[in-house]
CSV table of C-alpha atoms in Angstrom, one decimal:
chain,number,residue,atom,x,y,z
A,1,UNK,CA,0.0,0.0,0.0
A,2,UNK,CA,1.3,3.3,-1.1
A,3,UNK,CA,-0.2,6.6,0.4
A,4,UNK,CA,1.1,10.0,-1.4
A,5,UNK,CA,0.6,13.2,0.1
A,6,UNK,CA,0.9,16.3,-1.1
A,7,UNK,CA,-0.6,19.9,-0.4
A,8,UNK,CA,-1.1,22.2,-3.2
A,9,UNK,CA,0.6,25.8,-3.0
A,10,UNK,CA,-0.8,28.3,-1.0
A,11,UNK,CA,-2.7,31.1,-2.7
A,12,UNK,CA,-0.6,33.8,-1.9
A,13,UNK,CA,-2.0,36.7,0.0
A,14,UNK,CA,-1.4,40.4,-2.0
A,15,UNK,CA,-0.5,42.4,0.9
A,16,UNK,CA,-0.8,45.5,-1.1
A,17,UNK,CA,-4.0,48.0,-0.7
A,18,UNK,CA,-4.4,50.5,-3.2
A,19,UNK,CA,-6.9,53.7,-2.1
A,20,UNK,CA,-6.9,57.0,-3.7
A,21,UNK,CA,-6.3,60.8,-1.9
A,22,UNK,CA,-7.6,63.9,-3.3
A,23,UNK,CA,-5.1,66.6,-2.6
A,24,UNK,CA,-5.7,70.7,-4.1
A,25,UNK,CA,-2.7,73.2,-4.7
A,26,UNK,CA,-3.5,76.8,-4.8
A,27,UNK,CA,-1.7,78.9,-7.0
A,28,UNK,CA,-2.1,82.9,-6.8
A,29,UNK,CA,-1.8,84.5,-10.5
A,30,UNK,CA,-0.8,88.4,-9.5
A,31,UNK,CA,-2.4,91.2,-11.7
A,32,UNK,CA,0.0,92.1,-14.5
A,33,UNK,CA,2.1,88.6,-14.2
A,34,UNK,CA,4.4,87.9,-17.2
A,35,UNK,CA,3.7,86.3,-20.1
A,36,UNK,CA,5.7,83.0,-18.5
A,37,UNK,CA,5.4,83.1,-15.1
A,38,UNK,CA,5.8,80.1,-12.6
A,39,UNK,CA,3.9,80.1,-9.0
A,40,UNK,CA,5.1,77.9,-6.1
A,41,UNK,CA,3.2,75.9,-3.5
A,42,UNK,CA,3.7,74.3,-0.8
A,43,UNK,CA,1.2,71.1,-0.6
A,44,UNK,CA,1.0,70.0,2.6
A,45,UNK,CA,0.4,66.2,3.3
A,46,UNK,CA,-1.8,64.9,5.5
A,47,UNK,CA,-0.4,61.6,6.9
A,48,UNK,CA,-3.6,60.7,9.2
A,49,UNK,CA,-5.3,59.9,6.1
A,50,UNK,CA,-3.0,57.2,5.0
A,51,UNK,CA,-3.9,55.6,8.8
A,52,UNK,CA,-7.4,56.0,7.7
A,53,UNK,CA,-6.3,53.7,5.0
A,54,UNK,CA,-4.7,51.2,7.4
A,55,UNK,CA,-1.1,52.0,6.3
A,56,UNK,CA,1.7,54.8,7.0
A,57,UNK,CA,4.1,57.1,5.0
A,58,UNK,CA,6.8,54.4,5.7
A,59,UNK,CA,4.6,51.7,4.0
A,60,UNK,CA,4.1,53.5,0.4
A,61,UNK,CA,5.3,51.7,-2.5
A,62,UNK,CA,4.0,53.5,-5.2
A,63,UNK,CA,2.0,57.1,-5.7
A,64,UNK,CA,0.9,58.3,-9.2
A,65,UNK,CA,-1.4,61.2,-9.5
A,66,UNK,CA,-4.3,60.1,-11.8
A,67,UNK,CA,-6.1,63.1,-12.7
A,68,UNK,CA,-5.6,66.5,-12.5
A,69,UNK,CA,-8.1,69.5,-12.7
A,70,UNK,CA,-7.0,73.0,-13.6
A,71,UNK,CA,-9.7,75.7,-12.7
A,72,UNK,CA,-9.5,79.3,-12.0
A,73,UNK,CA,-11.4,81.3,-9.6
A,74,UNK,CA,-12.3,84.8,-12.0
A,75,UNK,CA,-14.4,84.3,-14.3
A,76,UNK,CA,-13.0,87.3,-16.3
A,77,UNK,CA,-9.9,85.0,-16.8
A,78,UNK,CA,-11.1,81.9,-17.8
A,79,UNK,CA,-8.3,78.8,-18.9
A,80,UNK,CA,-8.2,79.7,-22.5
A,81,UNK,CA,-6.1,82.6,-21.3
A,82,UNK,CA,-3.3,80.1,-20.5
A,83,UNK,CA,-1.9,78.4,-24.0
A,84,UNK,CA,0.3,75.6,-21.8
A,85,UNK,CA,0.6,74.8,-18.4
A,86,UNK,CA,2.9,71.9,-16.0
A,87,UNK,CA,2.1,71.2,-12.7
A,88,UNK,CA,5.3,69.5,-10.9
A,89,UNK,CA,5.3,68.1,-7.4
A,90,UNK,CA,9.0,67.9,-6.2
A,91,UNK,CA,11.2,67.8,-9.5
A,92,UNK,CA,8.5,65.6,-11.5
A,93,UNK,CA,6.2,66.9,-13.8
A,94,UNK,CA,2.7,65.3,-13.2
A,95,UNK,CA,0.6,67.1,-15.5
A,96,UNK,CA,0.4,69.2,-18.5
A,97,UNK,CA,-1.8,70.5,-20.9
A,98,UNK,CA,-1.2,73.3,-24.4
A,99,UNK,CA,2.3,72.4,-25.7
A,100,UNK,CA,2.6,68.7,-27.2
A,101,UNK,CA,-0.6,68.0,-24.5
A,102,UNK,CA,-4.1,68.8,-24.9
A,103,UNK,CA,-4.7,72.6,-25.4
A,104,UNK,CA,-6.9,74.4,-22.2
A,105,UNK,CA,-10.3,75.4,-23.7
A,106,UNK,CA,-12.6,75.4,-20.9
A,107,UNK,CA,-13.3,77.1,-17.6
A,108,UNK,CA,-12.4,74.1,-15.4
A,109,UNK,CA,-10.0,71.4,-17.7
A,110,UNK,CA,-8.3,67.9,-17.2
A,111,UNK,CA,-4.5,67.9,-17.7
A,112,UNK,CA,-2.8,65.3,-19.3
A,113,UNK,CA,-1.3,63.1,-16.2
A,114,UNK,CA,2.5,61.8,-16.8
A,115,UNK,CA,2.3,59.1,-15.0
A,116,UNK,CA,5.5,59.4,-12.3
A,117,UNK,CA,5.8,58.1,-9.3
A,118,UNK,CA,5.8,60.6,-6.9
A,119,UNK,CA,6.2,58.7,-3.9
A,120,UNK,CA,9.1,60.1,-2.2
A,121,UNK,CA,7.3,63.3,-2.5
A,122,UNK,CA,4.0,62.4,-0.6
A,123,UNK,CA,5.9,61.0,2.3
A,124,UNK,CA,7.1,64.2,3.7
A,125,UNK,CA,4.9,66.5,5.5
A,126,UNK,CA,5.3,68.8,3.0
A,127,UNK,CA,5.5,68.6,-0.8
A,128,UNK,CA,7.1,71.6,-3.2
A,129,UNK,CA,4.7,71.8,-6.0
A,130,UNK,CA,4.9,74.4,-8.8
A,131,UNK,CA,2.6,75.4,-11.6
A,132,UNK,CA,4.4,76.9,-14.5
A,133,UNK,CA,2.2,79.1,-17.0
A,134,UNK,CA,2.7,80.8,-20.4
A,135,UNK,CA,-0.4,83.1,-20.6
A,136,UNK,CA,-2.3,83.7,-23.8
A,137,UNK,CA,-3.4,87.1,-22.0
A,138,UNK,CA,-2.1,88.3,-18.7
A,139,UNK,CA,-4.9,89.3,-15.6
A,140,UNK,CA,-5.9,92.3,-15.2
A,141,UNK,CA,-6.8,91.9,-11.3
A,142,UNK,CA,-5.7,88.8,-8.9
A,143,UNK,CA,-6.5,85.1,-9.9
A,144,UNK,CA,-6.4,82.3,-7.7
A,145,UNK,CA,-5.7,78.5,-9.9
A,146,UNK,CA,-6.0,75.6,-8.3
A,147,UNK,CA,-5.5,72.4,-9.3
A,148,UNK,CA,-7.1,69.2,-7.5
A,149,UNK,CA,-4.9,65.8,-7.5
A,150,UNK,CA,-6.1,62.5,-7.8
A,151,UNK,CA,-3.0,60.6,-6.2
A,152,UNK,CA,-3.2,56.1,-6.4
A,153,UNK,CA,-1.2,54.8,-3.8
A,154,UNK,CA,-0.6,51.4,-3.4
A,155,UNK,CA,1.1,50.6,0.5
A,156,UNK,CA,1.7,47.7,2.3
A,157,UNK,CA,-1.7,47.2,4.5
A,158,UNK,CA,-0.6,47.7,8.1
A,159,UNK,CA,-2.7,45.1,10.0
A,160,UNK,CA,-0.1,42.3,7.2
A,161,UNK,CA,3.0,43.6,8.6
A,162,UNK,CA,2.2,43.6,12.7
């Protein structure tokens, strides 16, 4: 008599999570700016909400802003004022639009996403984001842009690792 036993391989568990922040720069266009003009930000980062998600800074292994929105607060200077735009969080462009991308037509507009990884930049408190412009028309009175993030992370789930 001949007993064989075996035990088939173990589904492996994907320890990864993937959840998605919304994060909004705020970029103040002066009256009279130049024709190319760049405005910085400082995006702060909100590391409570990546407990919400049952993970930490420590625990990202990827980030990669999905969609960004462009709109503008005056509606005496509406996007089509702005012939190119590249919003860049740290040193990586994330999104673009007018140039090779997608001109700006509309009052609020999608730019075209690049794809990086940011994830060294969403791990600090704070993230250096810029917004550089060349503008069709320049405004005659204060503008405020702002551009809200879609960011995917995908981070090690906390309860895997205690």
């Amino acid at each position: 008599l001949l007993l064989v036993g075996g035990c088939s391989s173990p589904t492996e568990i994907d320890s990864y999570i993937t959840f998605t922040l919304t994060r909004t720069a705020t970029f103040a266009l002066p009256a009279g700016s130049r024709q190319d003009t760049t405005i910085a930000y400082t995006l702060p980062i909100d590391t409570t909400e990546y407990e919400r998600n049952d993970c930490s800074a420590s625990l990202l292994h990827s980030a990669c802003v999905t969609v960004v929105t462009l709109t503008s607060s005056n509606a005496s200077f509406p996007l089509d004022n702005i012939t190119s735009a590249t919003l860049t969080m740290g040193s990586d462009t994330v999104g673009r639009a007018g140039g090779s991308a997608p001109p700006i037509y509309t009052v609020s507009d999608t730019l075209t996403t690049t794809g990086r990884d940011i994830t060294a930049d969403v791990r600090a408190a704070h993230c250096p984001t810029t917004l550089a412009l060349r503008l069709r028309s320049v405004p005659a009175t204060p503008v405020t842009l702002t551009a809200t993030m879609t960011i995917r992370h995908i981070a090690l789930h906390t309860p895997l690792i205690r």
